[in-house]
Amino acid sequence: MALERVLDASTGPLRGLLVLDFGQAAVGPIAAEWLGMLGATVIKVESPKGDFVRWATPLIGGMGTTFIGNNLAKLGVVADLKTAEGLERARQLIANADVLIENFRSPAIMERLGLGYEVMAALNPRIIYVQASAFGREGPWVGMFSHEWVAQTVSGFVSTTGDDEGIPEWSRATANQDWNGAMMNLAVVLAGLLRREQSGRGMMIETAQLGSSIFAGITRFAELLVGQASLPVVNTPRPMGSARPNVVPDQSFRTADGYINLCVPSEKFWLRLCEVLENRALAAAQFATNDSRIAHRRELIQILDGIFRRRSSMEWIEQLRAAGVPCGYHEAERRQSDVLLADEQVQANSMLQRVATPHGEIRSQAPHWKFEKTPTAIMRGCPLLGHDTERVFAELDRREHINPHPGPPPFRGREEDKPHAGVLEGLRVLEIAEGVAGPLCGMMLRRFGAEVTKIEPPQGDWLRQLPPKAGMSSALFLQLNPGKRSLIIDLGTEHGREQLAHLAQDADVVITGYRPGKIARLGISYEDFKHNNSKLIYCEITGWGANGPMADLPATELALQAMAGLTRHLGIKNGPPVRQG
């Protein structure tokens, strides 16, 4: 329902959709911003006072950087919802919209204003309404205010973040839980839009920042829930500096001139590390497996500390990367923005974009996604308060029909006959991924109702081996893979590739989570899949991006945190890096 006369040309798979952002601060506005990056027309609806973060310091050209960063790719209108005129404007927008997102403290606020979902659905049966509250509809905290640092605290995030003395810390300069909540809101909108294509009906979707923040710690909760009953070395999660409880080593080390980080998620990487370090003490039996390295963590880390202090960070990085050991370095001197602007990998994958705003040009993260046929881009900056009010409503007034797509008639069957399947029921997904990122994507699709088939190599997903164990499998693996079908296919053989090709003919989505070079070596090709299934969506998840000098290097959580500068927002100046979460 786009307002064609008002809008600049947009690109992206959501072009033509109209999104209303009634939110403030972060969780709602960021989700709406990402919908704008995906091509939707997004209108930010504000009171005459404006979003309360508009003038929060620091400022650029008199405008808060938080507001600018959270509201790119939007038009702006003013509607005072406490007046009859403002409510009429809101109803006019709702009647023409595809999506409305707001992050008021509870659903009761829109209902009190006379804009609850029943009113919206009467105006526009196709609208998808996302109510992103702080703590949900029920319970003792309903209606309470939340923000990043509240969410970090109540979700348990701070209990796993801090120095190795066990003192919890907030992540002080990055809004992890705001962004995570926004990403969850984006996901439910996209799932709702797909369901609407099948049913013709809109829906109300409720989310809560508390729930999305708990979800962000899903693997840590897996450690907690079974760790107490399995390996005695894995206990209730606590701050460990840059270290990780269930993989050793997976942390930062002091070098001659700074800090690096490395990770050995499986024994093949341990052997590679031993070859690089050329130290006989590492060949001892007590370091042969991850379980034994966990049991002898202190002794091993002492040895590694002594080794890494002998050379500079970049000397170690070059050797470790050449050997294929997952690693990264921690920048301490230059501003992180300068580091990223100059980085070859960032440039090769166009991860940053210049954006003109009314308050001056900025560099912003470019859209996360690289679509083959519908490229995404940030087409406009953030709006001035009410800048587009007159022309947006003038266009609406010109429309002959306020609601041209009334949707199907309401359900008339018996209540017990009403379908209760997930919004992605009938969607078939193949997951060719190990570890966390790809399986987490598959897990979310499964929770939405899709049928997900996990393709594992003969030796299984390496995550199966990590402690703590629940029975024979890792608790982390079980947490990320419930409800999926599992097939063992050796993609290194011709027969295995034929099996995969056959499965892909009937699939809707294929998710891969390997490095680009490994995908090529396995003979997996989107072009081949597309030839046999032109409707297939092929989603390739990589650590460092598909292009650039680091494209085929292994990536880890800590290395990515260091690259993005997240570890600099914890600990003390010139002190050892601290891992977030």
mmCIF file of N, CA and C in Angstrom, residues 524-531 538:
data_model
loop_
_atom_site.group_PDB
_atom_site.id
_atom_site.type_symbol
_atom_site.label_atom_id
_atom_site.label_comp_id
_atom_site.label_asym_id
_atom_site.label_seq_id
_atom_site.Cartn_x
_atom_site.Cartn_y
_atom_site.Cartn_z
ATOM 1 N N ILE A 524 28.642 -27.490 -3.404
ATOM 2 C CA ILE A 524 27.297 -26.948 -3.207
ATOM 3 C C ILE A 524 27.208 -25.621 -3.949
ATOM 4 N N SER A 525 26.267 -25.512 -4.840
ATOM 5 C CA SER A 525 26.171 -24.316 -5.674
ATOM 6 C C SER A 525 24.732 -23.843 -5.759
ATOM 7 N N TYR A 526 24.520 -22.573 -5.479
ATOM 8 C CA TYR A 526 23.181 -22.010 -5.632
ATOM 9 C C TYR A 526 22.717 -22.126 -7.077
ATOM 10 N N GLU A 527 23.630 -21.953 -8.011
ATOM 11 C CA GLU A 527 23.253 -22.042 -9.421
ATOM 12 C C GLU A 527 22.679 -23.415 -9.746
ATOM 13 N N ASP A 528 23.287 -24.470 -9.197
ATOM 14 C CA ASP A 528 22.762 -25.817 -9.434
ATOM 15 C C ASP A 528 21.391 -25.991 -8.790
ATOM 16 N N PHE A 529 21.257 -25.508 -7.550
ATOM 17 C CA PHE A 529 19.964 -25.607 -6.872
ATOM 18 C C PHE A 529 18.889 -24.860 -7.660
ATOM 19 N N LYS A 530 19.227 -23.649 -8.095
ATOM 20 C CA LYS A 530 18.263 -22.793 -8.786
ATOM 21 C C LYS A 530 17.814 -23.415 -10.103
ATOM 22 N N HIS A 531 18.720 -24.122 -10.749
ATOM 23 C CA HIS A 531 18.381 -24.758 -12.024
ATOM 24 C C HIS A 531 17.252 -25.765 -11.849
ATOM 25 N N TYR A 538 18.023 -19.316 -1.106
ATOM 26 C CA TYR A 538 19.308 -19.863 -0.654
ATOM 27 C C TYR A 538 19.961 -18.826 0.244
#
